[in-house]
Short mmCIF file of N, CA and C in Angstrom, two decimals:
data_model
loop_
_atom_site.label_atom_id
_atom_site.label_comp_id
_atom_site.label_asym_id
_atom_site.label_seq_id
_atom_site.Cartn_x
_atom_site.Cartn_y
_atom_site.Cartn_z
N MET A 1 18.59 -61.16 120.27
CA MET A 1 18.91 -60.85 119.23
C MET A 1 20.45 -61.23 119.14
N PRO A 2 20.87 -60.48 119.91
CA PRO A 2 22.97 -60.81 119.57
C PRO A 2 23.03 -61.86 119.50
N GLN A 3 22.41 -62.65 120.07
CA GLN A 3 22.80 -64.42 119.76
C GLN A 3 22.77 -64.65 117.77
N SER A 4 21.69 -64.11 117.72
CA SER A 4 21.36 -64.46 116.08
C SER A 4 22.17 -63.60 115.35
N LEU A 5 22.62 -62.61 115.72
CA LEU A 5 23.37 -61.98 114.67
C LEU A 5 25.04 -62.56 114.80
N GLU A 6 25.36 -63.31 116.15
CA GLU A 6 26.46 -63.65 115.71
C GLU A 6 26.75 -65.06 115.26
N TRP A 7 25.33 -65.66 115.54
CA TRP A 7 25.02 -66.93 114.36
C TRP A 7 25.25 -66.89 113.06
N ILE A 8 24.55 -65.70 112.66
CA ILE A 8 24.34 -65.59 111.06
C ILE A 8 25.95 -65.33 110.58
N ARG A 9 26.87 -64.35 111.68
CA ARG A 9 28.08 -64.00 110.92
C ARG A 9 28.94 -65.52 111.04
N ALA A 10 28.74 -66.57 112.08
CA ALA A 10 29.68 -67.62 112.15
C ALA A 10 28.83 -68.65 110.86
N SER A 11 28.03 -68.36 110.47
CA SER A 11 27.31 -69.38 109.45
C SER A 11 27.86 -68.75 107.69
N ARG A 12 27.81 -67.24 107.83
CA ARG A 12 28.73 -66.75 106.53
C ARG A 12 30.32 -67.19 106.78
N LEU A 13 30.78 -67.18 107.76
CA LEU A 13 32.25 -67.37 108.16
C LEU A 13 32.58 -68.89 107.62
N ARG A 14 31.66 -70.12 107.77
CA ARG A 14 31.74 -71.36 107.51
C ARG A 14 31.24 -71.46 106.24
N ALA A 15 30.46 -70.97 105.45
CA ALA A 15 30.10 -71.03 104.01
C ALA A 15 31.46 -70.79 103.51
N LEU A 16 31.99 -69.22 103.62
CA LEU A 16 33.37 -68.79 103.34
C LEU A 16 34.35 -69.50 103.21
N ILE A 17 34.59 -70.18 104.27
CA ILE A 17 35.88 -71.06 104.38
C ILE A 17 35.54 -72.68 103.72
N ALA A 18 33.84 -73.07 103.40
CA ALA A 18 33.74 -74.30 102.67
C ALA A 18 34.46 -73.73 101.08
N ILE A 19 33.74 -72.66 100.49
CA ILE A 19 33.82 -72.15 99.19
C ILE A 19 35.39 -72.12 98.91
N LEU A 20 36.41 -71.54 99.71
CA LEU A 20 37.31 -71.46 99.77
C LEU A 20 38.05 -72.70 99.95
N VAL A 21 37.86 -73.78 100.58
CA VAL A 21 38.27 -74.77 100.55
C VAL A 21 37.68 -75.83 99.26
N LEU A 22 36.80 -75.50 98.64
CA LEU A 22 36.45 -76.34 97.31
C LEU A 22 36.89 -75.97 95.84
N ALA A 23 37.18 -74.29 96.44
CA ALA A 23 37.95 -73.99 95.02
C ALA A 23 39.44 -74.33 94.99
N LEU A 24 39.89 -74.61 96.34
CA LEU A 24 41.24 -74.82 96.33
C LEU A 24 41.64 -76.41 96.16
N SER A 25 40.41 -76.88 96.46
CA SER A 25 40.61 -78.26 95.61
C SER A 25 40.95 -78.74 94.45
N PHE A 26 40.35 -77.87 93.62
CA PHE A 26 40.23 -77.94 92.28
C PHE A 26 41.45 -76.94 91.81
N ALA A 27 42.15 -76.35 92.45
CA ALA A 27 43.11 -75.65 91.78
C ALA A 27 44.27 -76.70 91.66
N VAL A 28 45.10 -76.35 90.00
CA VAL A 28 45.84 -77.50 89.57
C VAL A 28 47.42 -76.27 89.79
N PRO A 29 48.41 -76.89 90.22
CA PRO A 29 49.27 -75.87 90.38
C PRO A 29 50.17 -75.79 88.77
N ALA A 30 50.42 -74.68 88.57
CA ALA A 30 51.00 -74.56 86.84
C ALA A 30 52.12 -74.77 87.73
N THR A 31 52.42 -75.80 86.40
CA THR A 31 53.93 -76.42 85.96
C THR A 31 53.82 -76.19 84.44
N PRO A 32 55.29 -76.51 84.03
CA PRO A 32 55.64 -76.39 82.63
C PRO A 32 55.03 -77.74 81.96
N SER A 33 54.71 -77.50 81.01
CA SER A 33 53.81 -78.78 79.88
C SER A 33 54.94 -79.75 80.40
N PHE A 34 55.06 -81.00 79.76
CA PHE A 34 55.23 -82.29 80.02
C PHE A 34 55.78 -82.36 78.56
N ALA A 35 55.41 -81.84 77.57
CA ALA A 35 55.54 -81.65 76.07
C ALA A 35 56.86 -80.77 76.02
N GLN A 36 56.92 -79.99 76.87
CA GLN A 36 57.98 -78.90 76.80
C GLN A 36 58.87 -78.81 77.77
N ALA A 37 60.06 -79.11 78.11
CA ALA A 37 60.93 -79.08 79.29
C ALA A 37 62.25 -78.38 79.04
N ALA A 38 62.64 -77.89 80.22
CA ALA A 38 64.07 -76.94 80.79
C ALA A 38 64.85 -77.91 80.56
N GLY A 39 65.94 -77.88 80.20
CA GLY A 39 67.27 -79.08 80.64
C GLY A 39 68.17 -77.88 80.85
N GLN A 40 69.31 -78.44 82.21
CA GLN A 40 70.52 -77.77 82.55
C GLN A 40 71.54 -78.12 81.75
N VAL A 41 72.11 -76.79 81.61
CA VAL A 41 73.28 -77.46 80.31
C VAL A 41 74.92 -76.84 80.79
N ARG A 42 76.13 -77.53 80.45
CA ARG A 42 76.91 -77.49 81.03
C ARG A 42 78.24 -77.46 80.17
N ALA A 43 79.14 -76.57 79.76
CA ALA A 43 79.77 -76.64 78.70
C ALA A 43 81.31 -75.73 78.95
N LYS A 44 82.52 -76.37 78.17
CA LYS A 44 83.90 -75.72 78.47
C LYS A 44 84.13 -75.79 76.84
N ILE A 45 84.56 -74.67 76.23
CA ILE A 45 84.67 -73.86 75.12
C ILE A 45 85.62 -73.00 74.88
N ILE A 46 86.44 -73.38 73.86
CA ILE A 46 87.84 -72.92 73.41
C ILE A 46 87.58 -72.09 72.12
N LYS A 47 87.74 -70.86 72.32
CA LYS A 47 87.73 -70.10 70.74
C LYS A 47 89.14 -69.22 70.60
N ALA A 48 89.23 -69.28 69.26
CA ALA A 48 90.37 -68.32 68.95
C ALA A 48 90.02 -67.77 67.70
N GLY A 49 90.73 -66.93 67.01
CA GLY A 49 90.44 -66.07 66.02
C GLY A 49 90.91 -64.95 65.66
N LEU A 50 90.89 -64.31 64.17
CA LEU A 50 91.45 -63.21 63.75
C LEU A 50 90.49 -62.67 62.73
N LEU A 51 89.57 -62.19 62.48
CA LEU A 51 88.60 -61.75 61.58
C LEU A 51 87.69 -63.05 62.05
N VAL A 52 88.18 -64.10 61.42
CA VAL A 52 86.94 -65.33 61.42
C VAL A 52 87.52 -65.94 62.58
N GLY A 53 86.76 -66.42 63.81
CA GLY A 53 86.67 -66.84 64.54
C GLY A 53 86.64 -68.50 64.77
N GLY A 54 87.05 -69.69 65.22
CA GLY A 54 86.59 -70.81 65.69
C GLY A 54 86.47 -71.13 66.83
N GLY A 55 85.77 -72.22 67.10
CA GLY A 55 85.76 -72.76 68.73
C GLY A 55 85.25 -74.17 68.91
N ALA A 56 85.86 -74.88 69.65
CA ALA A 56 85.50 -75.87 69.83
C ALA A 56 84.90 -76.32 71.49
N GLY A 57 84.06 -77.41 71.75
CA GLY A 57 84.20 -77.78 73.22
C GLY A 57 83.21 -78.78 73.30
N SER A 58 83.38 -79.46 74.60
CA SER A 58 82.21 -80.40 75.01
C SER A 58 80.80 -79.51 76.25
N GLY A 59 80.27 -80.91 75.98
CA GLY A 59 79.25 -80.35 77.35
C GLY A 59 78.46 -81.13 78.03
N VAL A 60 77.50 -81.12 78.69
CA VAL A 60 76.60 -82.09 79.04
C VAL A 60 75.05 -81.49 79.08
N LEU A 61 74.16 -82.10 78.74
CA LEU A 61 72.53 -81.72 78.92
C LEU A 61 72.09 -82.50 79.91
N THR A 62 71.59 -81.63 81.15
CA THR A 62 70.56 -82.71 82.10
C THR A 62 69.20 -82.67 81.21
N TYR A 63 68.88 -83.62 81.34
CA TYR A 63 67.52 -83.40 80.73
C TYR A 63 66.81 -84.43 81.36
N ARG A 64 65.41 -84.36 81.98
CA ARG A 64 64.45 -85.17 82.76
C ARG A 64 65.70 -86.42 83.32
N GLY A 65 66.23 -85.91 84.34
CA GLY A 65 66.68 -86.97 85.13
C GLY A 65 67.81 -87.83 84.20
N ASN A 66 68.08 -87.21 83.28
CA ASN A 66 69.29 -88.16 82.38
C ASN A 66 70.64 -86.98 81.73
N LYS A 67 71.73 -87.52 81.76
CA LYS A 67 72.70 -86.71 81.24
C LYS A 67 72.97 -87.17 80.20
N TYR A 68 73.03 -85.94 78.93
CA TYR A 68 73.25 -86.25 77.40
C TYR A 68 74.79 -85.43 77.12
N PRO A 69 76.09 -86.02 76.96
CA PRO A 69 77.12 -85.59 76.52
C PRO A 69 76.69 -84.83 75.17
N PHE A 70 77.63 -83.91 74.85
CA PHE A 70 77.59 -83.14 73.69
C PHE A 70 78.72 -82.34 73.20
N LYS A 71 79.04 -82.59 71.79
CA LYS A 71 80.27 -81.62 71.06
C LYS A 71 79.48 -80.32 70.73
N ILE A 72 80.41 -79.58 70.81
CA ILE A 72 80.52 -77.97 70.06
C ILE A 72 81.42 -77.52 69.67
N THR A 73 80.82 -76.90 68.37
CA THR A 73 81.80 -76.74 67.28
C THR A 73 81.28 -75.66 66.60
N GLY A 74 82.26 -74.64 66.31
CA GLY A 74 81.54 -73.46 65.36
C GLY A 74 82.38 -72.41 64.83
N MET A 75 81.76 -71.07 64.12
CA MET A 75 82.85 -70.59 63.51
C MET A 75 82.04 -69.06 63.76
N SER A 76 82.72 -67.75 63.71
CA SER A 76 82.26 -66.71 63.94
C SER A 76 82.78 -65.66 63.20
N PHE A 77 82.07 -64.66 62.28
CA PHE A 77 82.43 -63.64 61.68
C PHE A 77 82.14 -62.50 61.96
N GLY A 78 82.93 -61.40 61.85
CA GLY A 78 82.65 -60.23 62.19
C GLY A 78 84.33 -59.59 62.92
N ILE A 79 83.93 -58.81 64.17
CA ILE A 79 85.18 -58.44 64.79
C ILE A 79 86.01 -59.17 65.53
N THR A 80 86.72 -60.03 65.58
CA THR A 80 87.30 -61.40 66.30
C THR A 80 88.89 -61.25 66.89
N ALA A 81 89.37 -60.89 67.53
CA ALA A 81 91.01 -61.24 67.92
C ALA A 81 91.06 -61.40 69.52
N GLY A 82 91.87 -62.86 68.92
CA GLY A 82 92.43 -63.31 70.76
C GLY A 82 91.89 -64.98 70.73
N ALA A 83 92.36 -65.04 72.01
CA ALA A 83 91.98 -66.71 72.40
C ALA A 83 91.35 -66.47 73.71
N THR A 84 90.50 -67.51 74.07
CA THR A 84 89.84 -67.79 75.13
C THR A 84 89.44 -69.21 75.64
N ILE A 85 89.09 -69.76 76.59
CA ILE A 85 88.76 -70.70 77.27
C ILE A 85 87.18 -70.30 78.36
N GLY A 86 86.33 -70.91 78.40
CA GLY A 86 85.18 -70.31 79.19
C GLY A 86 84.17 -71.39 79.60
N ARG A 87 84.14 -71.39 80.87
CA ARG A 87 83.06 -72.45 81.32
C ARG A 87 81.62 -71.39 81.33
N LEU A 88 80.50 -72.48 80.95
CA LEU A 88 79.30 -72.14 80.86
C LEU A 88 78.57 -72.98 81.43
N ASP A 89 77.34 -71.87 82.15
CA ASP A 89 76.30 -72.84 82.83
C ASP A 89 74.93 -72.16 82.33
N GLY A 90 73.80 -72.82 82.31
CA GLY A 90 72.82 -72.21 82.19
C GLY A 90 71.52 -73.29 81.72
N TRP A 91 70.87 -72.92 81.01
CA TRP A 91 69.43 -73.67 80.69
C TRP A 91 68.90 -73.97 79.19
N ALA A 92 68.82 -74.82 78.91
CA ALA A 92 68.02 -75.05 77.56
C ALA A 92 66.48 -75.25 77.86
N SER A 93 65.60 -74.56 76.97
CA SER A 93 63.92 -74.35 76.93
C SER A 93 63.49 -74.81 75.48
N GLY A 94 62.28 -75.28 75.28
CA GLY A 94 61.60 -75.61 74.41
C GLY A 94 62.28 -77.02 73.50
N ILE A 95 62.75 -77.80 74.74
CA ILE A 95 63.13 -79.33 74.02
C ILE A 95 61.55 -79.90 74.57
N ARG A 96 61.61 -80.68 73.69
CA ARG A 96 60.36 -81.69 73.01
C ARG A 96 60.80 -83.00 73.54
N GLU A 97 62.07 -83.43 72.95
CA GLU A 97 62.43 -84.42 72.91
C GLU A 97 64.10 -84.19 72.58
N VAL A 98 64.94 -85.16 73.57
CA VAL A 98 66.08 -85.14 73.60
C VAL A 98 66.73 -84.97 72.41
N GLY A 99 66.49 -85.24 70.94
CA GLY A 99 67.10 -84.91 69.93
C GLY A 99 67.09 -83.77 69.15
N ASP A 100 65.82 -83.17 70.02
CA ASP A 100 65.57 -81.37 69.36
C ASP A 100 67.06 -80.50 69.85
N PHE A 101 67.71 -80.91 70.96
CA PHE A 101 68.65 -80.24 71.52
C PHE A 101 69.59 -79.97 70.62
N GLY A 102 70.49 -81.26 69.79
CA GLY A 102 71.60 -81.09 68.71
C GLY A 102 70.40 -79.83 67.75
N GLY A 103 72.05 -79.24 66.52
CA GLY A 103 71.32 -78.93 65.69
C GLY A 103 72.22 -77.76 65.62
N THR A 104 72.04 -76.72 64.64
CA THR A 104 72.51 -75.44 64.16
C THR A 104 72.36 -74.39 64.87
N TYR A 105 72.73 -73.96 65.72
CA TYR A 105 72.26 -72.38 66.79
C TYR A 105 73.04 -71.04 65.89
N SER A 106 72.34 -70.03 66.17
CA SER A 106 72.83 -68.88 65.89
C SER A 106 72.45 -67.91 66.95
N SER A 107 74.03 -66.91 66.78
CA SER A 107 73.95 -66.00 67.83
C SER A 107 74.50 -64.59 67.35
N VAL A 108 73.91 -63.37 67.69
CA VAL A 108 74.58 -62.18 67.35
C VAL A 108 75.34 -61.88 68.67
N GLY A 109 76.56 -61.27 69.22
CA GLY A 109 76.96 -60.98 70.21
C GLY A 109 78.13 -60.28 70.27
N GLY A 110 78.89 -60.25 71.58
CA GLY A 110 80.11 -59.64 71.46
C GLY A 110 80.85 -59.68 72.75
N GLY A 111 81.77 -59.17 73.02
CA GLY A 111 82.70 -59.39 74.46
C GLY A 111 84.06 -59.34 74.38
N PHE A 112 84.47 -58.97 75.70
CA PHE A 112 85.82 -58.88 75.58
C PHE A 112 86.50 -59.72 77.03
N ALA A 113 87.64 -59.97 76.80
CA ALA A 113 88.29 -60.77 78.08
C ALA A 113 89.94 -60.12 78.29
N LEU A 114 90.19 -59.77 79.21
CA LEU A 114 91.96 -59.76 79.33
C LEU A 114 92.32 -60.39 80.79
N VAL A 115 92.82 -61.40 80.80
CA VAL A 115 92.93 -62.52 81.16
C VAL A 115 91.78 -63.26 81.95
N GLY A 116 90.82 -62.34 82.41
CA GLY A 116 89.31 -63.01 83.14
C GLY A 116 88.32 -61.93 82.80
N GLY A 117 87.52 -62.97 82.62
CA GLY A 117 86.23 -61.73 82.56
C GLY A 117 84.79 -62.53 82.42
N VAL A 118 83.45 -62.38 82.30
CA VAL A 118 82.54 -63.08 82.11
C VAL A 118 82.03 -63.15 80.37
N SER A 119 81.70 -64.32 80.18
CA SER A 119 80.67 -64.42 78.83
C SER A 119 79.54 -64.80 79.16
N GLY A 120 78.34 -64.45 78.17
CA GLY A 120 77.29 -64.60 77.98
C GLY A 120 76.75 -65.13 76.99
N VAL A 121 76.10 -66.17 76.63
CA VAL A 121 75.44 -66.20 75.42
C VAL A 121 73.90 -66.62 75.17
N HIS A 122 72.79 -66.42 74.14
CA HIS A 122 71.34 -66.64 74.28
C HIS A 122 71.88 -67.44 72.57
N LEU A 123 71.63 -67.99 72.49
CA LEU A 123 71.49 -69.28 71.09
C LEU A 123 69.99 -69.52 71.06
N ARG A 124 69.60 -69.71 69.42
CA ARG A 124 68.48 -70.26 69.33
C ARG A 124 68.74 -71.35 67.86
N ASN A 125 68.03 -72.64 68.03
CA ASN A 125 68.46 -73.32 66.64
C ASN A 125 67.14 -73.64 65.84
N GLU A 126 67.50 -74.41 64.89
CA GLU A 126 66.18 -74.29 63.85
C GLU A 126 64.64 -75.17 64.68
N LYS A 127 64.88 -76.00 65.43
CA LYS A 127 63.81 -76.64 66.34
C LYS A 127 63.29 -76.19 67.45
N GLY A 128 63.58 -74.90 67.51
CA GLY A 128 62.94 -73.83 68.59
C GLY A 128 63.61 -73.89 69.74
N VAL A 129 64.47 -74.64 69.94
CA VAL A 129 64.89 -74.91 71.49
C VAL A 129 65.93 -73.54 71.53
N THR A 130 65.88 -72.93 72.74
CA THR A 130 66.52 -71.64 73.32
C THR A 130 67.73 -71.81 74.56
N ILE A 131 69.04 -71.79 74.09
CA ILE A 131 70.00 -71.77 75.38
C ILE A 131 70.19 -70.57 75.86
N VAL A 132 70.19 -70.33 77.14
CA VAL A 132 70.96 -69.09 77.58
C VAL A 132 72.05 -69.52 78.62
N MET A 133 73.24 -68.97 78.55
CA MET A 133 74.31 -69.61 79.31
C MET A 133 75.62 -68.12 79.72
N GLN A 134 75.73 -68.52 80.73
CA GLN A 134 76.93 -67.50 81.46
C GLN A 134 77.92 -68.18 82.07
N GLY A 135 79.12 -67.22 82.37
CA GLY A 135 80.08 -67.96 83.24
C GLY A 135 81.59 -67.36 83.21
N PRO A 136 82.11 -67.74 83.75
CA PRO A 136 83.68 -67.11 83.80
C PRO A 136 84.51 -67.53 82.20
N LYS A 137 85.39 -66.66 81.91
CA LYS A 137 86.26 -66.93 80.70
C LYS A 137 87.50 -66.47 80.91
N ALA A 138 88.74 -66.66 80.41
CA ALA A 138 90.02 -66.30 80.55
C ALA A 138 90.64 -66.14 79.16
N GLY A 139 91.75 -65.16 79.01
CA GLY A 139 92.14 -65.09 77.87
C GLY A 139 92.26 -63.76 77.43
N LEU A 140 92.53 -63.64 76.55
CA LEU A 140 92.79 -62.51 76.03
C LEU A 140 91.47 -62.20 74.58
N GLU A 141 90.49 -61.27 74.23
CA GLU A 141 89.57 -61.47 73.22
C GLU A 141 89.04 -60.31 73.09
N LEU A 142 88.65 -59.90 72.30
CA LEU A 142 87.38 -58.61 71.60
C LEU A 142 86.91 -59.19 70.60
N ALA A 143 85.74 -59.36 70.68
CA ALA A 143 84.66 -59.56 69.80
C ALA A 143 83.43 -59.18 69.54
N ALA A 144 82.83 -58.69 68.46
CA ALA A 144 81.65 -58.35 68.07
C ALA A 144 81.18 -59.09 66.27
N ASN A 145 80.40 -60.15 67.09
CA ASN A 145 80.58 -60.60 65.61
C ASN A 145 78.90 -61.88 65.93
N ILE A 146 78.99 -62.46 64.67
CA ILE A 146 77.72 -63.36 64.05
C ILE A 146 78.42 -64.51 64.18
N SER A 147 77.71 -65.55 64.97
CA SER A 147 78.22 -66.36 65.35
C SER A 147 77.06 -68.05 64.59
N GLN A 148 77.54 -69.12 64.38
CA GLN A 148 76.79 -69.93 63.78
C GLN A 148 77.22 -71.38 64.93
N ILE A 149 76.74 -71.90 65.50
CA ILE A 149 77.20 -73.01 66.69
C ILE A 149 76.33 -74.29 66.41
N MET A 150 77.33 -75.61 65.96
CA MET A 150 76.48 -76.97 65.72
C MET A 150 76.97 -77.68 67.18
N ILE A 151 75.68 -78.45 67.59
CA ILE A 151 75.89 -79.12 69.01
C ILE A 151 75.55 -80.26 68.33
N SER A 152 75.93 -81.52 68.82
CA SER A 152 76.02 -82.63 68.25
C SER A 152 76.03 -83.41 69.62
N LEU A 153 74.58 -84.37 69.75
CA LEU A 153 74.86 -85.17 71.02
C LEU A 153 75.57 -86.19 70.73
N ARG A 154 76.50 -86.91 71.70
CA ARG A 154 77.16 -87.97 71.20
C ARG A 154 76.82 -89.34 71.70
#
């Protein structure tokens, strides 16, 4: 009788393993939709202002293995005083095609730098693309403002 009990346990174990293998063979890894992919963004920006600020810069979007250079221009309204230069790195998400990356982005935020500091930005354009970047900046700046940033692919 002890042999048949061991045989039943072994049979159940084999059946459980077979079910697990079968279930895992149907599993699909969770990957982002090909329709929307994220891209890596790197940018250098120079900003200056007193009440009304302006800025310009350039960067590169790396998207689906290709590099796309772009130009940045922008205006900020609110409390703005000083001048800074910054290097930002981050990600752009919600891109369906590379042309979606260009456009007018909006941001509400603030920052402070005295010789050196850290900058961060969260932007969204009319096509649903969101850019989140951060990085070091140098200069003197005090800002609490609303920004409109235009990105154009070159």
